[in-house]
Structure formats: C-alpha cells, structure tokens
Amino acid sequence: MTPPTRRTILTAGGLALATLPLGGLTAAQAATRPKVSAAASLDVISDIQGDLADLGRALDNLAALGTSQALVIAGDLVAQGTVQQYEDLYATLADHSHPDRVLAALGNHEQYNSDPFDTQVKRFLQYTGMPEVYSQTTAAGLPLLFIGTTAPAKNGTSPPFVTLGASQLSWLDSTLKSHADKPYVLVFSHHVLPGTVSGTVGGDAARFYDQDFVDETDLLTILGQHKNVVFFSGHTHWDLGRSDWAAKKIVEGGDPAGFTVVNTGFIQTMYGPDGSGGEEALSGAESQGLRVLVGTDGRLTVESRDFRRDKLIRTLTV
C-alpha cells in the first residue's frame, strides 16, 4: 500500500462535553520550583514511523535523566508495518540504553501494508511482546491499560481508524471500576479523543481528529466516569509546547471533576495548524516526548521533553 498522506477533513460529532486546557508550567517557571523527588518514572514516546535517528537521540536523552521502569511507545512504531521495519526498529532499540520493559499500543501505521488485518496484529504482538491489542499491566506502581482497534480501518488511510468493539469496551469499563481506589490509572491509546488536546480543540484545530474512534461516544462515556484516569494519546504530532498539550475532559453525565488527557508528542515530524481547518508539516527536525514521574509523595507529574535540544518543555502535576 502506498504510504498515506494526512487525513481527509471530516465533520465532528459526539457527546456534549467540556475541555479545560491545563498548560502546566513552562520550563522557565518549573526552574523556579523545587525539583520533583521521584520514586519511579515512565518514558512515553510515539509516532516513530521509521525515524530511527531521532529515536536514538530520544532514547539517549531519556537515559541521561536516569533509568525509568518502562518505555511506552504509544503507537506508530513503524512506517508501514513490514517485518523489515520491525527488525530495524528493535535493532535501534538494542543499540541504545532504555528501560528493560518496552510496552506498546497499536497504531494505524502498523497496518499500512497489504497483509490481512489479523496478520498485521499478529506481527505487532510478536515483536512488541504485548499479550493482546488491549491489555493491562503494572509499572512504576501504577495500573497501565492499553487500548486499540480490533478491526481494520473502515476507510483505509482515512479516519475512523479504531473500532474498539463491545468486548473491549466491557473490559475497559470493568477494569477501570476495579481500579476506582487507585489515585491514577494510565490509559494508553495511539489515537486521540475528540475535543481534548492539541489538534482536536480550539479555533485552529484540524477537524478530522474528531473522527478517530468508531465507538467514541461509548468510550468517552466510560472514561468520563473516572477522575483518576490519565489518558495518553499520540497520532497528531502537534507541539508539546502548546498550552493545550494537556487537558481536563469533562463528559456529560460523568464525574464533574473530569479526567486528564495528555499528548505524547512525536518522534517523526512536527505538525501544526494550516489556518484552514487542517494541518501542515512544520519541521522534520523536531522530536518530542514525555517522562512521567511518580513522586515520593505519590503525586504524578508529566514532563514534556524536547529531544532535539535535550531540554524540558513543560511540566504538569496531575
């Protein structure tokens, strides 16, 4: 299959809800505050898509900060999902220091080849070691949940990309309820929720990002009941320096406190608004991601990192 361009612009719909951009502290503001005393940490990146040079730089940057308990890749590990691309990806990982545990969510680029969907998923699971497309584990003392599509994209390389299905939605509902007593539950998805973080909200949003999930209403209804959810999504490649890189999402009928949503950044190519309801590539040289810190006081802090310049961008305590 020919590698896709960006997505076709579609109209948005779904639940009535509110979004509050969280912003957090800029690097300059964070520098004036006491440094977070971390008991554990996770590294989170996404959207590698074949950019192995920038992946290596990102891994080196994160390793210099100290060893984390896990590296999470929130989808689009490879460009078209071929065997050779997976081999090249894991060879690059082997060449750079990183946490022993590498966890991953299924992205759309893992499916950009002519193989049957079941073959694409089997290949993803084989290389990543993930048990299924949706699963839960524990790292840094936190519950980590992974979600992803259980059916091929309905429109090829255009949204919607993700069909969660009744079984996965039921699993997510029951699993989140089982963790109701936890201070945080981290949910990882490659695809982005409508009306949440950069690219999906505000006057410069790219309107097609409101179309990633076939069953978005059911998903938002479930997530909206749990104020302890921190939902991490990639896919957009938008700048983590924006004030809407993280947001509080309040769903109609859900917990009035809402739940937290965080953009995971990108390894390959920064995108941004084109001024016409779409987006455009801004720079292939930029590369960004996250370090998630669990403080000695139990508080969760998310740091967005600039891998090109090896520096902090923003920090948010959830």
PDB file of C-alpha atoms in Angstrom:
ATOM      1  CA  MET A   1       0.000   0.000   0.000  1.00  0.00           C
ATOM      2  CA  THR A   2       1.259   3.478  -0.808  1.00  0.00           C
ATOM      3  CA  PRO A   3       2.186   5.390   2.376  1.00  0.00           C
ATOM      4  CA  PRO A   4      -0.692   7.742   3.226  1.00  0.00           C
ATOM      5  CA  THR A   5      -0.764  11.498   3.336  1.00  0.00           C
ATOM      6  CA  ARG A   6      -2.524  13.125   6.296  1.00  0.00           C
ATOM      7  CA  ARG A   7      -6.235  12.545   6.757  1.00  0.00           C
ATOM      8  CA  THR A   8      -9.304  13.723   4.892  1.00  0.00           C
ATOM      9  CA  ILE A   9     -11.148  16.503   6.731  1.00  0.00           C
ATOM     10  CA  LEU A  10     -14.452  15.324   8.172  1.00  0.00           C
ATOM     11  CA  THR A  11     -17.075  16.900  10.390  1.00  0.00           C
ATOM     12  CA  ALA A  12     -17.182  16.258  14.141  1.00  0.00           C
ATOM     13  CA  GLY A  13     -19.883  14.898  16.428  1.00  0.00           C
ATOM     14  CA  GLY A  14     -20.342  13.082  19.723  1.00  0.00           C
ATOM     15  CA  LEU A  15     -21.242  13.795  23.334  1.00  0.00           C
ATOM     16  CA  ALA A  16     -21.727  17.230  24.784  1.00  0.00           C
ATOM     17  CA  LEU A  17     -18.618  17.828  26.897  1.00  0.00           C
ATOM     18  CA  ALA A  18     -16.209  20.459  28.179  1.00  0.00           C
ATOM     19  CA  THR A  19     -12.446  20.724  27.784  1.00  0.00           C
ATOM     20  CA  LEU A  20     -10.145  22.723  30.061  1.00  0.00           C
ATOM     21  CA  PRO A  21      -6.578  23.143  28.749  1.00  0.00           C
ATOM     22  CA  LEU A  22      -4.168  22.527  31.627  1.00  0.00           C
ATOM     23  CA  GLY A  23      -0.987  24.089  30.272  1.00  0.00           C
ATOM     24  CA  GLY A  24       1.115  23.368  33.326  1.00  0.00           C
ATOM     25  CA  LEU A  25       4.370  25.178  33.968  1.00  0.00           C
ATOM     26  CA  THR A  26       6.724  26.315  31.246  1.00  0.00           C
ATOM     27  CA  ALA A  27      10.352  25.251  31.569  1.00  0.00           C
ATOM     28  CA  ALA A  28      11.262  28.704  32.945  1.00  0.00           C
ATOM     29  CA  GLN A  29       8.505  28.527  35.553  1.00  0.00           C
ATOM     30  CA  ALA A  30       9.413  24.965  36.504  1.00  0.00           C
ATOM     31  CA  ALA A  31      13.028  26.005  37.062  1.00  0.00           C
ATOM     32  CA  THR A  32      11.941  28.286  39.931  1.00  0.00           C
ATOM     33  CA  ARG A  33      10.117  25.474  41.751  1.00  0.00           C
ATOM     34  CA  PRO A  34      11.593  22.670  43.881  1.00  0.00           C
ATOM     35  CA  LYS A  35      12.615  19.682  41.759  1.00  0.00           C
ATOM     36  CA  VAL A  36      10.215  16.727  41.896  1.00  0.00           C
ATOM     37  CA  SER A  37      11.534  13.967  44.124  1.00  0.00           C
ATOM     38  CA  ALA A  38      10.646  10.901  42.063  1.00  0.00           C
ATOM     39  CA  ALA A  39      10.216   7.401  43.415  1.00  0.00           C
ATOM     40  CA  ALA A  40       9.648   5.945  39.942  1.00  0.00           C
ATOM     41  CA  SER A  41       9.224   7.047  36.352  1.00  0.00           C
ATOM     42  CA  LEU A  42       8.000   6.025  32.908  1.00  0.00           C
ATOM     43  CA  ASP A  43       9.155   7.208  29.493  1.00  0.00           C
ATOM     44  CA  VAL A  44       6.477   7.757  26.846  1.00  0.00           C
ATOM     45  CA  ILE A  45       7.061   8.342  23.132  1.00  0.00           C
ATOM     46  CA  SER A  46       5.019   7.809  19.974  1.00  0.00           C
ATOM     47  CA  ASP A  47       4.955   8.135  16.196  1.00  0.00           C
ATOM     48  CA  ILE A  48       8.423   6.870  15.344  1.00  0.00           C
ATOM     49  CA  GLN A  49       7.337   5.961  11.800  1.00  0.00           C
ATOM     50  CA  GLY A  50      10.796   4.954  10.629  1.00  0.00           C
ATOM     51  CA  ASP A  51      12.705   7.930  12.040  1.00  0.00           C
ATOM     52  CA  LEU A  52      15.339   5.798  13.745  1.00  0.00           C
ATOM     53  CA  ALA A  53      17.941   8.559  14.050  1.00  0.00           C
ATOM     54  CA  ASP A  54      15.590  10.713  16.106  1.00  0.00           C
ATOM     55  CA  LEU A  55      14.515   7.635  18.070  1.00  0.00           C
ATOM     56  CA  GLY A  56      18.128   7.001  19.054  1.00  0.00           C
ATOM     57  CA  ARG A  57      18.543  10.622  20.132  1.00  0.00           C
ATOM     58  CA  ALA A  58      15.340  10.443  22.193  1.00  0.00           C
ATOM     59  CA  LEU A  59      16.451   7.263  23.941  1.00  0.00           C
ATOM     60  CA  ASP A  60      19.832   8.790  24.741  1.00  0.00           C
ATOM     61  CA  ASN A  61      18.178  11.934  26.140  1.00  0.00           C
ATOM     62  CA  LEU A  62      15.841   9.934  28.361  1.00  0.00           C
ATOM     63  CA  ALA A  63      18.579   7.570  29.570  1.00  0.00           C
ATOM     64  CA  ALA A  64      20.625  10.575  30.688  1.00  0.00           C
ATOM     65  CA  LEU A  65      17.772  11.550  33.014  1.00  0.00           C
ATOM     66  CA  GLY A  66      18.038   8.221  34.860  1.00  0.00           C
ATOM     67  CA  THR A  67      16.562   4.788  34.275  1.00  0.00           C
ATOM     68  CA  SER A  68      12.774   4.503  34.133  1.00  0.00           C
ATOM     69  CA  GLN A  69      10.686   1.461  34.972  1.00  0.00           C
ATOM     70  CA  ALA A  70       9.308   1.164  31.425  1.00  0.00           C
ATOM     71  CA  LEU A  71       9.343   2.707  27.978  1.00  0.00           C
ATOM     72  CA  VAL A  72       5.868   3.077  26.467  1.00  0.00           C
ATOM     73  CA  ILE A  73       5.534   3.586  22.711  1.00  0.00           C
ATOM     74  CA  ALA A  74       2.037   4.929  22.075  1.00  0.00           C
ATOM     75  CA  GLY A  75       1.619   3.617  18.554  1.00  0.00           C
ATOM     76  CA  ASP A  76       3.036   4.090  15.048  1.00  0.00           C
ATOM     77  CA  LEU A  77       6.212   2.238  15.957  1.00  0.00           C
ATOM     78  CA  VAL A  78       6.945   1.715  12.248  1.00  0.00           C
ATOM     79  CA  ALA A  79       6.036   3.348   8.958  1.00  0.00           C
ATOM     80  CA  GLN A  80       4.121   0.608   7.104  1.00  0.00           C
ATOM     81  CA  GLY A  81       4.235  -2.384   9.455  1.00  0.00           C
ATOM     82  CA  THR A  82       6.615  -4.603   7.484  1.00  0.00           C
ATOM     83  CA  VAL A  83       8.832  -7.264   9.032  1.00  0.00           C
ATOM     84  CA  GLN A  84      11.987  -5.395   8.000  1.00  0.00           C
ATOM     85  CA  GLN A  85      10.764  -2.197   9.639  1.00  0.00           C
ATOM     86  CA  TYR A  86      10.132  -4.008  12.921  1.00  0.00           C
ATOM     87  CA  GLU A  87      13.569  -5.604  12.676  1.00  0.00           C
ATOM     88  CA  ASP A  88      15.179  -2.197  12.109  1.00  0.00           C
ATOM     89  CA  LEU A  89      13.214  -0.660  14.986  1.00  0.00           C
ATOM     90  CA  TYR A  90      14.260  -3.276  17.508  1.00  0.00           C
ATOM     91  CA  ALA A  91      17.846  -3.186  16.281  1.00  0.00           C
ATOM     92  CA  THR A  92      17.874   0.549  17.056  1.00  0.00           C
ATOM     93  CA  LEU A  93      16.407  -0.099  20.494  1.00  0.00           C
ATOM     94  CA  ALA A  94      19.151  -2.658  21.116  1.00  0.00           C
ATOM     95  CA  ASP A  95      21.798  -0.077  20.219  1.00  0.00           C
ATOM     96  CA  HIS A  96      20.651   2.470  22.833  1.00  0.00           C
ATOM     97  CA  SER A  97      20.077   2.366  26.567  1.00  0.00           C
ATOM     98  CA  HIS A  98      16.421   2.125  27.532  1.00  0.00           C
ATOM     99  CA  PRO A  99      14.260   0.501  30.229  1.00  0.00           C
ATOM    100  CA  ASP A 100      14.161  -3.283  30.184  1.00  0.00           C
ATOM    101  CA  ARG A 101      10.383  -3.214  29.725  1.00  0.00           C
ATOM    102  CA  VAL A 102       9.142  -1.820  26.415  1.00  0.00           C
ATOM    103  CA  LEU A 103       5.343  -1.628  26.100  1.00  0.00           C
ATOM    104  CA  ALA A 104       3.359  -0.527  23.060  1.00  0.00           C
ATOM    105  CA  ALA A 105      -0.051   0.466  21.747  1.00  0.00           C
ATOM    106  CA  LEU A 106      -1.186  -0.425  18.232  1.00  0.00           C
ATOM    107  CA  GLY A 107      -1.198   2.486  15.783  1.00  0.00           C
ATOM    108  CA  ASN A 108      -2.561   2.965  12.278  1.00  0.00           C
ATOM    109  CA  HIS A 109       0.882   2.846  10.622  1.00  0.00           C
ATOM    110  CA  GLU A 110       1.312  -0.734  11.796  1.00  0.00           C
ATOM    111  CA  GLN A 111      -1.484  -1.519   9.337  1.00  0.00           C
ATOM    112  CA  TYR A 112      -0.238   0.381   6.275  1.00  0.00           C
ATOM    113  CA  ASN A 113       0.577  -2.694   4.205  1.00  0.00           C
ATOM    114  CA  SER A 114      -1.392  -5.147   2.068  1.00  0.00           C
ATOM    115  CA  ASP A 115      -1.418  -8.028   4.574  1.00  0.00           C
ATOM    116  CA  PRO A 116      -4.669  -9.166   6.209  1.00  0.00           C
ATOM    117  CA  PHE A 117      -5.547  -7.359   9.435  1.00  0.00           C
ATOM    118  CA  ASP A 118      -5.051 -10.489  11.550  1.00  0.00           C
ATOM    119  CA  THR A 119      -1.519 -10.837  10.155  1.00  0.00           C
ATOM    120  CA  GLN A 120      -0.746  -7.205  10.921  1.00  0.00           C
ATOM    121  CA  VAL A 121      -1.916  -7.581  14.522  1.00  0.00           C
ATOM    122  CA  LYS A 122      -0.071 -10.877  14.997  1.00  0.00           C
ATOM    123  CA  ARG A 123       3.135  -9.240  13.760  1.00  0.00           C
ATOM    124  CA  PHE A 124       2.675  -6.308  16.147  1.00  0.00           C
ATOM    125  CA  LEU A 125       2.096  -8.646  19.095  1.00  0.00           C
ATOM    126  CA  GLN A 126       5.026 -10.888  18.127  1.00  0.00           C
ATOM    127  CA  TYR A 127       7.545  -8.062  18.004  1.00  0.00           C
ATOM    128  CA  THR A 128       6.260  -5.987  20.930  1.00  0.00           C
ATOM    129  CA  GLY A 129       5.511  -8.902  23.232  1.00  0.00           C
ATOM    130  CA  MET A 130       2.157  -7.368  24.129  1.00  0.00           C
ATOM    131  CA  PRO A 131      -0.413 -10.052  25.071  1.00  0.00           C
ATOM    132  CA  GLU A 132      -3.295  -8.573  23.045  1.00  0.00           C
ATOM    133  CA  VAL A 133      -4.335  -5.333  21.374  1.00  0.00           C
ATOM    134  CA  TYR A 134      -5.988  -4.376  24.671  1.00  0.00           C
ATOM    135  CA  SER A 135      -4.488  -5.376  27.999  1.00  0.00           C
ATOM    136  CA  GLN A 136      -3.417  -4.185  31.412  1.00  0.00           C
ATOM    137  CA  THR A 137      -0.161  -4.347  33.335  1.00  0.00           C
ATOM    138  CA  THR A 138       1.599  -2.525  36.166  1.00  0.00           C
ATOM    139  CA  ALA A 139       4.701  -0.342  36.052  1.00  0.00           C
ATOM    140  CA  ALA A 140       6.119   2.279  38.409  1.00  0.00           C
ATOM    141  CA  GLY A 141       3.466   1.143  40.890  1.00  0.00           C
ATOM    142  CA  LEU A 142       0.659   2.247  38.575  1.00  0.00           C
ATOM    143  CA  PRO A 143      -2.001   0.368  36.589  1.00  0.00           C
ATOM    144  CA  LEU A 144      -1.339   0.754  32.841  1.00  0.00           C
ATOM    145  CA  LEU A 145      -4.104  -0.027  30.343  1.00  0.00           C
ATOM    146  CA  PHE A 146      -3.623  -0.281  26.576  1.00  0.00           C
ATOM    147  CA  ILE A 147      -6.428   0.017  24.026  1.00  0.00           C
ATOM    148  CA  GLY A 148      -6.544  -0.339  20.243  1.00  0.00           C
ATOM    149  CA  THR A 149      -8.577  -1.364  17.259  1.00  0.00           C
ATOM    150  CA  THR A 150      -9.990  -4.881  16.941  1.00  0.00           C
ATOM    151  CA  ALA A 151     -10.967  -4.403  13.292  1.00  0.00           C
ATOM    152  CA  PRO A 152      -9.314  -2.875  10.219  1.00  0.00           C
ATOM    153  CA  ALA A 153      -9.862   0.806   9.462  1.00  0.00           C
ATOM    154  CA  LYS A 154     -13.116   1.340   7.590  1.00  0.00           C
ATOM    155  CA  ASN A 155     -11.627   3.847   5.120  1.00  0.00           C
ATOM    156  CA  GLY A 156      -8.074   2.650   4.647  1.00  0.00           C
ATOM    157  CA  THR A 157      -5.765   5.551   5.491  1.00  0.00           C
ATOM    158  CA  SER A 158      -8.575   7.971   6.390  1.00  0.00           C
ATOM    159  CA  PRO A 159     -10.485   8.052   9.708  1.00  0.00           C
ATOM    160  CA  PRO A 160     -12.117   6.460  11.561  1.00  0.00           C
ATOM    161  CA  PHE A 161      -9.240   4.149  12.436  1.00  0.00           C
ATOM    162  CA  VAL A 162     -10.349   2.428  15.630  1.00  0.00           C
ATOM    163  CA  THR A 163     -13.185   0.022  16.333  1.00  0.00           C
ATOM    164  CA  LEU A 164     -12.920  -0.964  19.997  1.00  0.00           C
ATOM    165  CA  GLY A 165     -15.912  -3.296  19.957  1.00  0.00           C
ATOM    166  CA  ALA A 166     -18.275  -4.457  22.704  1.00  0.00           C
ATOM    167  CA  SER A 167     -15.839  -6.884  24.343  1.00  0.00           C
ATOM    168  CA  GLN A 168     -13.056  -4.324  24.698  1.00  0.00           C
ATOM    169  CA  LEU A 169     -15.433  -1.629  25.922  1.00  0.00           C
ATOM    170  CA  SER A 170     -16.849  -4.006  28.537  1.00  0.00           C
ATOM    171  CA  TRP A 171     -13.301  -4.934  29.603  1.00  0.00           C
ATOM    172  CA  LEU A 172     -12.316  -1.261  29.866  1.00  0.00           C
ATOM    173  CA  ASP A 173     -15.419  -0.435  31.908  1.00  0.00           C
ATOM    174  CA  SER A 174     -14.917  -3.270  34.379  1.00  0.00           C
ATOM    175  CA  THR A 175     -11.138  -2.769  34.617  1.00  0.00           C
ATOM    176  CA  LEU A 176     -11.430   0.947  35.376  1.00  0.00           C
ATOM    177  CA  LYS A 177     -14.062   0.194  38.021  1.00  0.00           C
ATOM    178  CA  SER A 178     -11.702  -2.335  39.616  1.00  0.00           C
ATOM    179  CA  HIS A 179      -9.112   0.447  39.976  1.00  0.00           C
ATOM    180  CA  ALA A 180     -11.507   3.026  41.431  1.00  0.00           C
ATOM    181  CA  ASP A 181      -9.484   3.139  44.660  1.00  0.00           C
ATOM    182  CA  LYS A 182      -6.210   3.939  42.852  1.00  0.00           C
ATOM    183  CA  PRO A 183      -5.021   7.559  42.672  1.00  0.00           C
ATOM    184  CA  TYR A 184      -4.181   7.187  38.969  1.00  0.00           C
ATOM    185  CA  VAL A 185      -4.909   4.783  36.129  1.00  0.00           C
ATOM    186  CA  LEU A 186      -2.842   5.383  32.993  1.00  0.00           C
ATOM    187  CA  VAL A 187      -4.605   4.564  29.719  1.00  0.00           C
ATOM    188  CA  PHE A 188      -2.536   4.476  26.524  1.00  0.00           C
ATOM    189  CA  SER A 189      -4.024   4.856  23.050  1.00  0.00           C
ATOM    190  CA  HIS A 190      -2.320   5.771  19.822  1.00  0.00           C
ATOM    191  CA  HIS A 191      -5.430   7.556  18.638  1.00  0.00           C
ATOM    192  CA  VAL A 192      -6.700  10.807  20.046  1.00  0.00           C
ATOM    193  CA  LEU A 193     -10.007  11.578  21.750  1.00  0.00           C
ATOM    194  CA  PRO A 194     -12.203  14.229  20.133  1.00  0.00           C
ATOM    195  CA  GLY A 195     -12.062  17.692  21.654  1.00  0.00           C
ATOM    196  CA  THR A 196      -9.183  17.079  24.068  1.00  0.00           C
ATOM    197  CA  VAL A 197      -5.579  18.011  23.257  1.00  0.00           C
ATOM    198  CA  SER A 198      -3.715  19.959  20.570  1.00  0.00           C
ATOM    199  CA  GLY A 199      -5.114  19.451  17.088  1.00  0.00           C
ATOM    200  CA  THR A 200      -8.556  18.457  18.365  1.00  0.00           C
ATOM    201  CA  VAL A 201      -9.681  21.593  20.182  1.00  0.00           C
ATOM    202  CA  GLY A 202      -9.718  25.365  19.717  1.00  0.00           C
ATOM    203  CA  GLY A 203     -10.030  27.666  16.752  1.00  0.00           C
ATOM    204  CA  ASP A 204      -7.016  26.195  14.943  1.00  0.00           C
ATOM    205  CA  ALA A 205      -7.987  22.520  15.369  1.00  0.00           C
ATOM    206  CA  ALA A 206      -7.639  20.088  12.474  1.00  0.00           C
ATOM    207  CA  ARG A 207     -11.240  18.949  12.175  1.00  0.00           C
ATOM    208  CA  PHE A 208     -10.528  15.351  11.089  1.00  0.00           C
ATOM    209  CA  TYR A 209      -9.127  14.497  14.534  1.00  0.00           C
ATOM    210  CA  ASP A 210     -12.682  14.261  15.865  1.00  0.00           C
ATOM    211  CA  GLN A 211     -13.129  11.063  13.865  1.00  0.00           C
ATOM    212  CA  ASP A 212     -10.546   8.549  15.128  1.00  0.00           C
ATOM    213  CA  PHE A 213     -12.895   6.217  17.040  1.00  0.00           C
ATOM    214  CA  VAL A 214     -15.942   4.469  15.592  1.00  0.00           C
ATOM    215  CA  ASP A 215     -17.350   3.987  19.097  1.00  0.00           C
ATOM    216  CA  GLU A 216     -16.143   7.280  20.567  1.00  0.00           C
ATOM    217  CA  THR A 217     -19.399   8.001  22.433  1.00  0.00           C
ATOM    218  CA  ASP A 218     -19.202   4.724  24.354  1.00  0.00           C
ATOM    219  CA  LEU A 219     -15.502   5.272  25.040  1.00  0.00           C
ATOM    220  CA  LEU A 220     -15.989   8.799  26.371  1.00  0.00           C
ATOM    221  CA  THR A 221     -18.935   7.697  28.494  1.00  0.00           C
ATOM    222  CA  ILE A 222     -16.768   5.056  30.181  1.00  0.00           C
ATOM    223  CA  LEU A 223     -13.703   7.270  30.644  1.00  0.00           C
ATOM    224  CA  GLY A 224     -15.794  10.181  31.880  1.00  0.00           C
ATOM    225  CA  GLN A 225     -16.864   8.268  34.979  1.00  0.00           C
ATOM    226  CA  HIS A 226     -13.297   8.040  36.314  1.00  0.00           C
ATOM    227  CA  LYS A 227     -11.481  11.147  37.525  1.00  0.00           C
ATOM    228  CA  ASN A 228      -8.355   9.074  38.220  1.00  0.00           C
ATOM    229  CA  VAL A 229      -7.819   8.307  34.510  1.00  0.00           C
ATOM    230  CA  VAL A 230      -4.822   9.867  32.785  1.00  0.00           C
ATOM    231  CA  PHE A 231      -5.301   9.199  29.063  1.00  0.00           C
ATOM    232  CA  PHE A 232      -2.183   9.374  26.848  1.00  0.00           C
ATOM    233  CA  SER A 233      -2.591   9.683  23.064  1.00  0.00           C
ATOM    234  CA  GLY A 234      -0.294  10.269  20.094  1.00  0.00           C
ATOM    235  CA  HIS A 235      -1.207  10.471  16.390  1.00  0.00           C
ATOM    236  CA  THR A 236      -1.377  14.259  15.985  1.00  0.00           C
ATOM    237  CA  HIS A 237       2.354  15.163  16.048  1.00  0.00           C
ATOM    238  CA  TRP A 238       1.480  18.609  17.467  1.00  0.00           C
ATOM    239  CA  ASP A 239       3.900  20.679  19.566  1.00  0.00           C
ATOM    240  CA  LEU A 240       4.084  19.838  23.272  1.00  0.00           C
ATOM    241  CA  GLY A 241       4.927  23.469  23.904  1.00  0.00           C
ATOM    242  CA  ARG A 242       1.307  24.464  23.301  1.00  0.00           C
ATOM    243  CA  SER A 243      -0.864  25.259  26.333  1.00  0.00           C
ATOM    244  CA  ASP A 244      -3.408  22.664  25.138  1.00  0.00           C
ATOM    245  CA  TRP A 245      -0.881  19.788  25.142  1.00  0.00           C
ATOM    246  CA  ALA A 246      -2.757  18.502  28.214  1.00  0.00           C
ATOM    247  CA  ALA A 247      -6.382  18.988  29.187  1.00  0.00           C
ATOM    248  CA  LYS A 248      -9.110  18.083  31.625  1.00  0.00           C
ATOM    249  CA  LYS A 249     -12.039  16.445  29.823  1.00  0.00           C
ATOM    250  CA  ILE A 250     -15.467  16.602  31.438  1.00  0.00           C
ATOM    251  CA  VAL A 251     -18.066  14.323  29.876  1.00  0.00           C
ATOM    252  CA  GLU A 252     -21.780  14.964  30.195  1.00  0.00           C
ATOM    253  CA  GLY A 253     -23.202  12.604  32.811  1.00  0.00           C
ATOM    254  CA  GLY A 254     -19.745  11.650  34.076  1.00  0.00           C
ATOM    255  CA  ASP A 255     -17.671  12.713  37.067  1.00  0.00           C
ATOM    256  CA  PRO A 256     -17.802  16.530  37.271  1.00  0.00           C
ATOM    257  CA  ALA A 257     -14.056  16.592  38.026  1.00  0.00           C
ATOM    258  CA  GLY A 258     -13.334  15.135  34.573  1.00  0.00           C
ATOM    259  CA  PHE A 259     -10.273  13.088  33.613  1.00  0.00           C
ATOM    260  CA  THR A 260      -6.839  14.114  32.347  1.00  0.00           C
ATOM    261  CA  VAL A 261      -5.691  13.776  28.716  1.00  0.00           C
ATOM    262  CA  VAL A 262      -2.056  14.215  27.619  1.00  0.00           C
ATOM    263  CA  ASN A 263      -0.484  14.435  24.152  1.00  0.00           C
ATOM    264  CA  THR A 264       2.518  12.083  23.859  1.00  0.00           C
ATOM    265  CA  GLY A 265       4.317  14.109  21.173  1.00  0.00           C
ATOM    266  CA  PHE A 266       6.142  12.516  18.228  1.00  0.00           C
ATOM    267  CA  ILE A 267       9.489  11.217  17.067  1.00  0.00           C
ATOM    268  CA  GLN A 268       8.973  11.943  13.366  1.00  0.00           C
ATOM    269  CA  THR A 269       7.927  15.390  12.071  1.00  0.00           C
ATOM    270  CA  MET A 270       6.091  18.139  13.937  1.00  0.00           C
ATOM    271  CA  TYR A 271       2.702  19.144  12.526  1.00  0.00           C
ATOM    272  CA  GLY A 272       0.586  22.185  13.266  1.00  0.00           C
ATOM    273  CA  PRO A 273      -2.442  24.147  12.044  1.00  0.00           C
ATOM    274  CA  ASP A 274      -2.623  25.285   8.445  1.00  0.00           C
ATOM    275  CA  GLY A 275      -5.161  28.051   9.141  1.00  0.00           C
ATOM    276  CA  SER A 276      -7.889  26.353   7.101  1.00  0.00           C
ATOM    277  CA  GLY A 277      -9.171  23.678   9.466  1.00  0.00           C
ATOM    278  CA  GLY A 278      -6.411  21.245   8.592  1.00  0.00           C
ATOM    279  CA  GLU A 279      -2.717  20.878   9.347  1.00  0.00           C
ATOM    280  CA  GLU A 280       0.693  21.037   7.737  1.00  0.00           C
ATOM    281  CA  ALA A 281       4.181  19.721   8.403  1.00  0.00           C
ATOM    282  CA  LEU A 282       6.217  22.287  10.342  1.00  0.00           C
ATOM    283  CA  SER A 283       9.584  20.584  10.837  1.00  0.00           C
ATOM    284  CA  GLY A 284      11.140  17.179  10.320  1.00  0.00           C
ATOM    285  CA  ALA A 285      13.950  18.111  12.700  1.00  0.00           C
ATOM    286  CA  GLU A 286      11.785  18.367  15.828  1.00  0.00           C
ATOM    287  CA  SER A 287      11.209  15.388  18.132  1.00  0.00           C
ATOM    288  CA  GLN A 288       9.346  15.374  21.462  1.00  0.00           C
ATOM    289  CA  GLY A 289       8.059  13.015  24.150  1.00  0.00           C
ATOM    290  CA  LEU A 290       7.351  12.579  27.850  1.00  0.00           C
ATOM    291  CA  ARG A 291       8.821  11.494  31.142  1.00  0.00           C
ATOM    292  CA  VAL A 292       6.147  10.604  33.714  1.00  0.00           C
ATOM    293  CA  LEU A 293       7.291  10.892  37.330  1.00  0.00           C
ATOM    294  CA  VAL A 294       5.718   9.283  40.381  1.00  0.00           C
ATOM    295  CA  GLY A 295       6.753  11.461  43.307  1.00  0.00           C
ATOM    296  CA  THR A 296       7.754  10.231  46.729  1.00  0.00           C
ATOM    297  CA  ASP A 297       4.500  11.884  47.848  1.00  0.00           C
ATOM    298  CA  GLY A 298       2.537   9.759  45.336  1.00  0.00           C
ATOM    299  CA  ARG A 299       1.719  12.683  43.021  1.00  0.00           C
ATOM    300  CA  LEU A 300       2.014  12.204  39.279  1.00  0.00           C
ATOM    301  CA  THR A 301       3.987  14.746  37.265  1.00  0.00           C
ATOM    302  CA  VAL A 302       4.246  14.715  33.472  1.00  0.00           C
ATOM    303  CA  GLU A 303       7.221  16.402  31.837  1.00  0.00           C
ATOM    304  CA  SER A 304       7.233  17.127  28.115  1.00  0.00           C
ATOM    305  CA  ARG A 305      10.720  16.922  26.623  1.00  0.00           C
ATOM    306  CA  ASP A 306      12.417  18.423  23.557  1.00  0.00           C
ATOM    307  CA  PHE A 307      14.726  15.687  22.270  1.00  0.00           C
ATOM    308  CA  ARG A 308      16.335  17.844  19.598  1.00  0.00           C
ATOM    309  CA  ARG A 309      17.611  20.304  22.218  1.00  0.00           C
ATOM    310  CA  ASP A 310      17.654  17.906  25.192  1.00  0.00           C
ATOM    311  CA  LYS A 311      15.571  20.134  27.437  1.00  0.00           C
ATOM    312  CA  LEU A 312      12.334  20.397  29.378  1.00  0.00           C
ATOM    313  CA  ILE A 313       9.370  21.988  27.575  1.00  0.00           C
ATOM    314  CA  ARG A 314       6.534  21.947  30.136  1.00  0.00           C
ATOM    315  CA  THR A 315       5.637  20.194  33.358  1.00  0.00           C
ATOM    316  CA  LEU A 316       2.234  19.312  34.753  1.00  0.00           C
ATOM    317  CA  THR A 317       1.357  17.838  38.150  1.00  0.00           C
ATOM    318  CA  VAL A 318      -1.885  15.856  37.849  1.00  0.00           C
TER     319      VAL A 318
END
